[in-house]
Short mmCIF file of C-alpha atoms in Angstrom, two decimals:
data_model
loop_
_atom_site.label_atom_id
_atom_site.label_comp_id
_atom_site.label_asym_id
_atom_site.label_seq_id
_atom_site.Cartn_x
_atom_site.Cartn_y
_atom_site.Cartn_z
CA UNK A 1 0.06 0.02 -0.04
CA UNK A 2 1.15 3.50 -0.77
CA UNK A 3 0.38 6.87 0.81
CA UNK A 4 0.37 10.16 -0.94
CA UNK A 5 -1.25 11.55 -4.02
CA UNK A 6 -0.88 10.82 -7.74
CA UNK A 7 -2.68 12.28 -10.81
CA UNK A 8 -4.65 9.74 -12.73
CA UNK A 9 -2.52 10.25 -15.78
CA UNK A 10 0.54 9.15 -13.85
CA UNK A 11 -1.07 6.01 -12.24
CA UNK A 12 1.61 3.83 -13.80
CA UNK A 13 4.19 5.61 -11.59
CA UNK A 14 2.38 4.41 -8.53
CA UNK A 15 1.93 0.92 -9.89
CA UNK A 16 5.66 0.83 -10.69
CA UNK A 17 6.65 1.96 -7.16
CA UNK A 18 4.45 -0.78 -5.60
CA UNK A 19 6.37 -3.39 -7.66
CA UNK A 20 9.72 -1.81 -6.72
CA UNK A 21 9.20 -1.97 -2.96
CA UNK A 22 10.09 -5.22 -1.13
CA UNK A 23 7.07 -7.61 -1.04
CA UNK A 24 8.23 -9.16 2.22
CA UNK A 25 10.55 -8.04 5.02
CA UNK A 26 11.60 -4.47 5.73
CA UNK A 27 12.31 -1.69 3.28
CA UNK A 28 10.51 1.11 1.65
CA UNK A 29 10.82 4.10 -0.61
CA UNK A 30 9.21 7.17 -2.14
CA UNK A 31 8.75 8.69 -5.66
CA UNK A 32 7.90 12.14 -6.76
CA UNK A 33 7.23 13.37 -10.31
CA UNK A 34 6.80 16.85 -11.63
CA UNK A 35 5.33 17.52 -15.12
CA UNK A 36 4.93 20.96 -16.70
CA UNK A 37 5.84 22.64 -13.41
CA UNK A 38 3.24 20.71 -11.25
CA UNK A 39 3.74 17.88 -8.82
CA UNK A 40 1.80 14.98 -10.31
CA UNK A 41 2.89 12.22 -8.07
CA UNK A 42 4.10 12.29 -4.42
CA UNK A 43 3.96 8.77 -3.06
CA UNK A 44 5.63 6.54 -0.44
CA UNK A 45 5.36 3.24 1.22
CA UNK A 46 7.04 0.48 3.09
CA UNK A 47 9.28 0.67 6.18
CA UNK A 48 12.31 2.83 6.99
CA UNK A 49 14.13 0.71 9.43
CA UNK A 50 14.45 -2.92 10.88
CA UNK A 51 11.86 -2.08 13.46
CA UNK A 52 9.25 -1.71 10.83
CA UNK A 53 8.59 2.01 11.33
CA UNK A 54 6.43 3.15 8.41
CA UNK A 55 7.95 5.37 5.74
CA UNK A 56 6.32 8.84 6.03
CA UNK A 57 6.05 11.85 3.84
CA UNK A 58 8.92 13.47 5.47
CA UNK A 59 11.37 10.50 5.56
CA UNK A 60 14.82 11.34 4.36
CA UNK A 61 16.79 8.51 2.84
CA UNK A 62 20.53 7.93 2.12
CA UNK A 63 21.03 8.49 -1.56
CA UNK A 64 24.79 8.05 -2.08
CA UNK A 65 25.92 9.61 -5.41
CA UNK A 66 22.45 11.10 -6.13
CA UNK A 67 23.69 14.05 -4.05
CA UNK A 68 26.35 14.91 -6.67
CA UNK A 69 23.56 16.39 -8.81
CA UNK A 70 22.47 18.64 -5.99
CA UNK A 71 26.02 19.94 -5.31
CA UNK A 72 26.57 20.49 -9.08
CA UNK A 73 23.28 22.50 -9.38
CA UNK A 74 24.52 24.76 -6.53
CA UNK A 75 27.78 25.28 -8.41
CA UNK A 76 25.81 26.39 -11.53
CA UNK A 77 23.87 28.85 -9.50
CA UNK A 78 27.10 30.44 -8.19
CA UNK A 79 28.50 30.63 -11.64
CA UNK A 80 25.32 32.43 -12.66
CA UNK A 81 25.88 34.86 -9.79
CA UNK A 82 29.26 35.72 -11.25
CA UNK A 83 31.30 34.09 -8.38
CA UNK A 84 33.26 31.87 -10.78
CA UNK A 85 33.44 30.65 -14.43
CA UNK A 86 33.56 27.09 -15.71
CA UNK A 87 36.98 27.51 -17.25
CA UNK A 88 38.54 29.15 -14.10
CA UNK A 89 41.38 27.04 -12.68
CA UNK A 90 40.26 25.64 -9.38
CA UNK A 91 43.42 27.06 -7.74
CA UNK A 92 42.25 30.50 -8.68
CA UNK A 93 39.63 30.18 -5.90
CA UNK A 94 41.30 27.55 -3.73
CA UNK A 95 44.74 28.64 -2.57
CA UNK A 96 47.12 25.64 -2.51
CA UNK A 97 45.11 23.50 -4.91
CA UNK A 98 47.81 23.80 -7.50
CA UNK A 99 49.97 21.38 -5.55
CA UNK A 100 50.86 18.15 -7.25
CA UNK A 101 50.60 19.55 -10.77
CA UNK A 102 46.94 20.59 -10.62
CA UNK A 103 47.38 24.24 -11.69
CA UNK A 104 45.57 23.56 -15.01
CA UNK A 105 42.57 21.83 -13.60
CA UNK A 106 39.44 23.86 -14.17
CA UNK A 107 35.97 23.86 -12.61
CA UNK A 108 34.71 22.36 -15.91
CA UNK A 109 37.20 19.47 -15.57
CA UNK A 110 35.83 18.75 -12.14
CA UNK A 111 32.26 18.93 -13.11
CA UNK A 112 32.63 16.48 -16.04
CA UNK A 113 35.00 14.11 -14.22
CA UNK A 114 38.03 14.99 -16.29
CA UNK A 115 40.24 16.24 -13.44
CA UNK A 116 41.95 12.78 -12.96
CA UNK A 117 41.46 12.95 -9.13
CA UNK A 118 39.38 9.88 -8.67
CA UNK A 119 41.92 7.56 -6.99
CA UNK A 120 40.77 7.83 -3.41
CA UNK A 121 42.65 4.77 -2.35
CA UNK A 122 45.89 6.80 -3.00
CA UNK A 123 44.53 9.57 -0.74
CA UNK A 124 43.45 7.72 2.42
CA UNK A 125 44.59 4.80 4.59
CA UNK A 126 41.21 4.24 6.31
CA UNK A 127 37.58 4.90 5.26
CA UNK A 128 37.05 6.66 8.59
CA UNK A 129 39.10 9.59 7.25
CA UNK A 130 36.07 10.35 5.06
CA UNK A 131 34.30 11.56 8.19
CA UNK A 132 36.64 14.52 8.60
CA UNK A 133 35.63 17.28 6.10
CA UNK A 134 38.61 19.45 6.41
CA UNK A 135 41.00 16.57 6.30
CA UNK A 136 39.45 15.27 3.06
CA UNK A 137 39.44 18.69 1.46
CA UNK A 138 43.11 18.83 2.31
CA UNK A 139 43.76 15.37 0.85
CA UNK A 140 42.23 16.16 -2.59
CA UNK A 141 43.97 19.52 -2.59
CA UNK A 142 47.30 17.79 -2.07
CA UNK A 143 46.67 14.81 -4.57
CA UNK A 144 48.35 14.26 -7.86
CA UNK A 145 46.05 13.70 -10.85
CA UNK A 146 46.09 10.33 -12.72
CA UNK A 147 46.15 12.00 -16.14
CA UNK A 148 46.36 15.46 -17.70
CA UNK A 149 43.12 17.42 -17.21
CA UNK A 150 40.77 16.89 -20.02
CA UNK A 151 42.84 14.11 -21.50
CA UNK A 152 40.33 11.42 -20.20
CA UNK A 153 37.36 11.04 -17.93
CA UNK A 154 36.88 8.82 -14.89
CA UNK A 155 34.05 8.85 -12.41
CA UNK A 156 35.14 10.74 -9.24
CA UNK A 157 32.91 8.61 -7.06
CA UNK A 158 33.96 9.95 -3.71
CA UNK A 159 36.36 12.78 -4.47
CA UNK A 160 33.81 14.83 -6.62
CA UNK A 161 32.06 15.88 -3.42
CA UNK A 162 35.15 17.27 -1.63
CA UNK A 163 36.39 18.84 -4.79
CA UNK A 164 33.15 20.72 -5.62
CA UNK A 165 32.03 21.18 -2.04
CA UNK A 166 35.36 22.64 -1.01
CA UNK A 167 35.23 25.03 -3.91
CA UNK A 168 31.69 26.04 -3.06
CA UNK A 169 32.75 26.87 0.51
CA UNK A 170 35.56 29.07 -0.70
CA UNK A 171 33.24 30.87 -3.27
CA UNK A 172 30.53 31.52 -0.69
CA UNK A 173 32.42 31.91 2.55
CA UNK A 174 29.88 29.52 4.08
CA UNK A 175 29.88 25.92 5.10
CA UNK A 176 28.52 23.60 2.42
CA UNK A 177 25.46 22.80 4.55
CA UNK A 178 24.75 26.55 5.01
CA UNK A 179 25.21 27.23 1.20
CA UNK A 180 22.73 24.44 0.43
CA UNK A 181 20.32 25.79 2.93
CA UNK A 182 20.49 29.35 1.83
CA UNK A 183 20.81 28.92 -1.88
CA UNK A 184 18.67 25.89 -2.64
CA UNK A 185 16.46 24.88 0.33
CA UNK A 186 15.12 28.30 1.18
CA UNK A 187 14.18 29.60 -2.31
CA UNK A 188 12.63 26.20 -3.43
CA UNK A 189 11.02 25.44 -0.05
CA UNK A 190 12.59 22.06 0.06
CA UNK A 191 11.55 19.78 3.01
CA UNK A 192 14.45 17.43 3.25
CA UNK A 193 17.78 18.17 1.50
CA UNK A 194 20.85 17.43 3.54
CA UNK A 195 24.55 16.53 3.17
CA UNK A 196 25.40 16.04 6.78
CA UNK A 197 22.07 15.56 8.58
CA UNK A 198 21.58 18.12 11.55
CA UNK A 199 20.50 16.72 14.88
CA UNK A 200 16.90 17.84 14.63
CA UNK A 201 16.37 15.85 11.35
CA UNK A 202 17.90 12.60 12.58
CA UNK A 203 14.58 11.12 13.73
CA UNK A 204 13.26 11.40 10.10
CA UNK A 205 15.93 9.25 8.52
CA UNK A 206 15.56 5.83 6.88
CA UNK A 207 18.23 3.26 7.64
CA UNK A 208 19.84 1.22 4.90
CA UNK A 209 18.83 -2.50 5.07
CA UNK A 210 22.44 -3.44 4.76
CA UNK A 211 24.58 -0.40 5.58
CA UNK A 212 27.83 -1.93 6.43
CA UNK A 213 30.70 -1.78 3.92
CA UNK A 214 33.08 -4.70 4.45
CA UNK A 215 36.60 -5.09 3.16
CA UNK A 216 37.05 -7.71 0.45
CA UNK A 217 37.33 -11.22 1.76
CA UNK A 218 40.26 -13.54 0.91
CA UNK A 219 39.71 -15.56 -2.24
CA UNK A 220 40.81 -19.17 -3.05
CA UNK A 221 43.80 -19.33 -5.23
CA UNK A 222 41.87 -20.47 -8.21
CA UNK A 223 39.57 -17.41 -8.00
CA UNK A 224 42.60 -15.15 -7.70
CA UNK A 225 44.01 -16.81 -10.87
CA UNK A 226 40.73 -16.44 -12.71
CA UNK A 227 40.35 -12.81 -11.73
CA UNK A 228 43.94 -12.09 -12.96
CA UNK A 229 43.16 -13.83 -16.21
CA UNK A 230 39.99 -11.85 -16.76
CA UNK A 231 41.66 -8.55 -15.87
CA UNK A 232 44.53 -9.26 -18.25
CA UNK A 233 42.04 -9.93 -21.07
CA UNK A 234 40.06 -6.74 -20.35
CA UNK A 235 43.20 -4.69 -20.24
CA UNK A 236 43.94 -5.74 -23.82
CA UNK A 237 40.74 -4.06 -24.90
CA UNK A 238 41.45 -0.94 -22.73
CA UNK A 239 39.45 -1.76 -19.60
CA UNK A 240 41.35 -1.39 -16.40
CA UNK A 241 39.58 -2.79 -13.40
CA UNK A 242 42.15 -1.34 -11.14
CA UNK A 243 40.77 2.07 -11.78
CA UNK A 244 37.38 0.94 -10.62
CA UNK A 245 38.85 -0.35 -7.41
CA UNK A 246 41.01 2.81 -6.93
CA UNK A 247 38.01 5.04 -7.20
CA UNK A 248 35.29 3.02 -5.44
CA UNK A 249 36.79 0.72 -2.87
CA UNK A 250 38.52 2.49 -0.01
CA UNK A 251 36.98 -0.05 2.44
CA UNK A 252 39.99 -1.86 3.93
CA UNK A 253 38.07 -2.04 7.21
CA UNK A 254 34.33 -2.11 8.10
CA UNK A 255 32.48 1.22 7.53
CA UNK A 256 28.94 1.74 8.80
CA UNK A 257 26.83 4.00 6.50
CA UNK A 258 24.01 3.86 9.11
CA UNK A 259 26.13 5.11 12.04
CA UNK A 260 25.09 8.51 13.34
CA UNK A 261 28.63 9.93 12.85
CA UNK A 262 28.48 8.88 9.18
CA UNK A 263 25.04 10.25 8.56
CA UNK A 264 25.94 13.64 10.15
CA UNK A 265 29.39 13.88 8.38
CA UNK A 266 29.83 15.90 5.14
CA UNK A 267 30.61 13.46 2.43
CA UNK A 268 28.96 15.14 -0.52
CA UNK A 269 29.82 12.44 -3.06
CA UNK A 270 28.25 9.70 -1.12
CA UNK A 271 26.06 10.52 1.92
CA UNK A 272 23.37 12.91 0.77
CA UNK A 273 20.09 12.42 2.62
CA UNK A 274 16.96 13.46 0.78
CA UNK A 275 13.19 13.22 0.42
CA UNK A 276 12.06 12.22 -3.09
CA UNK A 277 10.04 15.42 -3.22
CA UNK A 278 13.01 17.65 -2.58
CA UNK A 279 15.15 15.92 -5.23
CA UNK A 280 12.27 16.13 -7.80
CA UNK A 281 11.65 19.76 -7.11
CA UNK A 282 15.30 20.73 -7.77
CA UNK A 283 15.18 18.86 -11.06
CA UNK A 284 11.67 20.36 -11.89
CA UNK A 285 13.34 23.75 -11.57
CA UNK A 286 15.88 22.64 -14.24
CA UNK A 287 13.16 21.06 -16.36
CA UNK A 288 11.32 24.38 -16.33
CA UNK A 289 14.25 26.34 -17.76
CA UNK A 290 15.71 27.20 -14.33
CA UNK A 291 12.61 28.62 -12.70
CA UNK A 292 9.65 27.17 -10.76
CA UNK A 293 6.80 28.88 -8.93
CA UNK A 294 8.43 32.31 -9.49
CA UNK A 295 11.77 31.30 -8.13
CA UNK A 296 14.53 31.57 -10.74
CA UNK A 297 17.76 29.83 -9.62
CA UNK A 298 19.44 29.19 -12.94
CA UNK A 299 19.40 31.28 -16.12
CA UNK A 300 18.17 29.71 -19.43
CA UNK A 301 21.63 30.43 -20.94
CA UNK A 302 23.24 28.49 -18.08
CA UNK A 303 20.85 25.59 -18.48
CA UNK A 304 21.92 25.23 -22.15
CA UNK A 305 25.54 24.98 -21.09
CA UNK A 306 25.21 22.67 -18.05
CA UNK A 307 23.05 20.19 -20.02
CA UNK A 308 25.51 19.93 -23.02
CA UNK A 309 27.36 16.58 -23.21
CA UNK A 310 31.06 17.06 -22.51
CA UNK A 311 32.36 13.60 -23.28
CA UNK A 312 30.94 10.43 -24.78
CA UNK A 313 33.71 7.92 -24.64
CA UNK A 314 34.11 5.08 -22.16
CA UNK A 315 34.55 6.18 -18.59
CA UNK A 316 37.86 5.00 -17.16
CA UNK A 317 36.19 4.01 -13.78
CA UNK A 318 32.67 2.86 -14.69
CA UNK A 319 33.83 1.35 -18.11
CA UNK A 320 30.73 2.57 -20.02
CA UNK A 321 29.96 5.90 -21.65
CA UNK A 322 28.14 8.12 -19.13
CA UNK A 323 27.75 11.08 -21.47
CA UNK A 324 28.82 13.47 -18.73
CA UNK A 325 27.30 16.96 -18.67
CA UNK A 326 28.61 19.47 -16.14
CA UNK A 327 27.85 17.53 -13.02
CA UNK A 328 25.20 15.13 -14.45
CA UNK A 329 25.11 11.95 -16.39
CA UNK A 330 22.63 10.78 -19.08
CA UNK A 331 19.38 9.56 -17.66
CA UNK A 332 19.22 5.76 -17.83
CA UNK A 333 15.71 4.63 -18.88
CA UNK A 334 14.17 1.37 -19.73
CA UNK A 335 12.79 1.10 -23.22
CA UNK A 336 12.33 4.91 -23.59
CA UNK A 337 14.42 7.31 -25.55
CA UNK A 338 15.37 10.47 -23.59
CA UNK A 339 18.51 12.08 -25.21
CA UNK A 340 17.82 15.41 -23.56
CA UNK A 341 17.36 13.98 -20.03
CA UNK A 342 20.11 14.27 -17.46
CA UNK A 343 20.54 13.74 -13.69
CA UNK A 344 22.27 11.64 -11.21
CA UNK A 345 21.65 8.14 -9.88
CA UNK A 346 23.30 6.53 -6.83
CA UNK A 347 24.51 3.25 -5.39
CA UNK A 348 21.65 1.58 -3.53
CA UNK A 349 19.02 2.52 -6.13
CA UNK A 350 18.03 6.21 -5.53
CA UNK A 351 18.17 8.72 -8.31
CA UNK A 352 16.66 11.84 -9.92
CA UNK A 353 16.67 13.34 -13.37
CA UNK A 354 14.99 15.97 -15.51
CA UNK A 355 13.99 16.03 -19.22
CA UNK A 356 13.58 19.58 -20.26
CA UNK A 357 12.14 18.57 -23.65
CA UNK A 358 9.32 16.79 -21.86
CA UNK A 359 9.24 19.37 -18.88
CA UNK A 360 9.48 16.22 -16.68
CA UNK A 361 11.37 15.57 -13.41
CA UNK A 362 11.49 12.31 -11.58
CA UNK A 363 13.00 11.16 -8.25
CA UNK A 364 13.19 7.82 -6.25
CA UNK A 365 14.46 7.25 -2.73
CA UNK A 366 14.92 3.72 -1.24
CA UNK A 367 16.66 2.06 1.61
CA UNK A 368 17.15 -1.47 0.24
CA UNK A 369 19.31 -2.89 -2.59
CA UNK A 370 22.80 -2.36 -3.78
CA UNK A 371 23.33 -2.31 -7.59
CA UNK A 372 26.03 -0.43 -9.33
CA UNK A 373 27.69 2.99 -8.55
CA UNK A 374 25.20 4.38 -10.98
CA UNK A 375 22.10 2.81 -9.44
CA UNK A 376 20.17 -0.28 -10.49
CA UNK A 377 17.18 -1.32 -12.50
CA UNK A 378 14.60 0.46 -10.30
CA UNK A 379 15.12 4.03 -11.40
CA UNK A 380 15.04 3.15 -15.12
CA UNK A 381 11.81 1.48 -14.58
CA UNK A 382 10.31 4.37 -12.77
CA UNK A 383 11.62 6.58 -15.50
CA UNK A 384 9.87 4.45 -18.11
CA UNK A 385 6.60 4.79 -16.32
CA UNK A 386 6.90 8.71 -16.02
CA UNK A 387 8.16 9.23 -19.52
CA UNK A 388 5.32 7.10 -20.94
CA UNK A 389 2.70 9.14 -19.05
CA UNK A 390 4.29 12.40 -20.26
CA UNK A 391 4.28 11.20 -23.85
CA UNK A 392 0.65 10.20 -23.69
CA UNK A 393 -0.21 13.59 -22.38
CA UNK A 394 1.93 15.31 -25.09
CA UNK A 395 0.15 13.25 -27.83
CA UNK A 396 -3.18 14.53 -26.62
CA UNK A 397 -2.04 18.12 -25.68
CA UNK A 398 1.10 18.89 -27.65
CA UNK A 399 1.27 22.53 -26.79
CA UNK A 400 0.97 22.06 -23.10
CA UNK A 401 -2.32 23.68 -22.49
CA UNK A 402 -4.03 22.54 -19.25
#
């Protein structure tokens, strides 16, 4: 059973969410859809913890990399305000960042994952270091890039957040949390949008069904040999699994994503906590040309630039073309074509995107599942339902008259 509201034209979204939620045991989620500037689905169901506490309309959920899109949106707003430009060297605004040969890395390189600073395993000795914001900003500022800026692109799975978040703090003179609250949350009236959950919001959070990241276990010799054989074969066609591990597996000891100290830490690339309605409203603003309900946050000219595909080749970390825009990847959909859609999905299954050509924004939050660093099959299925509904409406009402 679901709670919330849904327009009859988007009933398929509700039907899809029901199928996406666990049919037995614990787990829940929420989905929100905006179309033509209006919220047409805002629904939730299931449970938010092992005690069986029902998911509610204000439940915030851990969304991992989905938060990268929120931080990127804030950066575009600051650039619109004249605080920086995409092709500014990061070191122009971040004194000391030029260390390690990084003087040529620009904000654009960071946004489209071309900075070569994705190897987190070279930066830290323990995952617990990620809990210390100042320490991690210092580690990325001291790091040496894996390649010349712009020469390749590789998913900055963890480091993107400290790179962009540290830059935002220097541009605004505020903490990242305060900048998000002032620039995004207040003008859009968001009800749950946190990177580092404040104490008063902790009772609202959903807990991951399996929130413990464990170090890799020892493998039998035959499996080690098989893995080496596979990796050697992949290397011959240009796929280096070592880069995947360098960017995504800093867990040489257990790390609890549900721990209060983790939830309250500032890890912008991985521990954003959101309601689906907050994510969807941010992307609805982008879908509407940078303005919603009278609040303009991004200029139309900026929207054209931020949504332009910057690279199309195979990502060195994720090994597939992500079609990186400035802070967003292509929207993965199931059986639907959406070349103009962009957003960010996350490990664990959450995600959000917009399709300005359809004036559509979709968001999903969940607390079960794992999947890939770019989400799993659930967000593409929800996208299919929402896009299908929008296309049916467009066929009957092509000019968008209500």
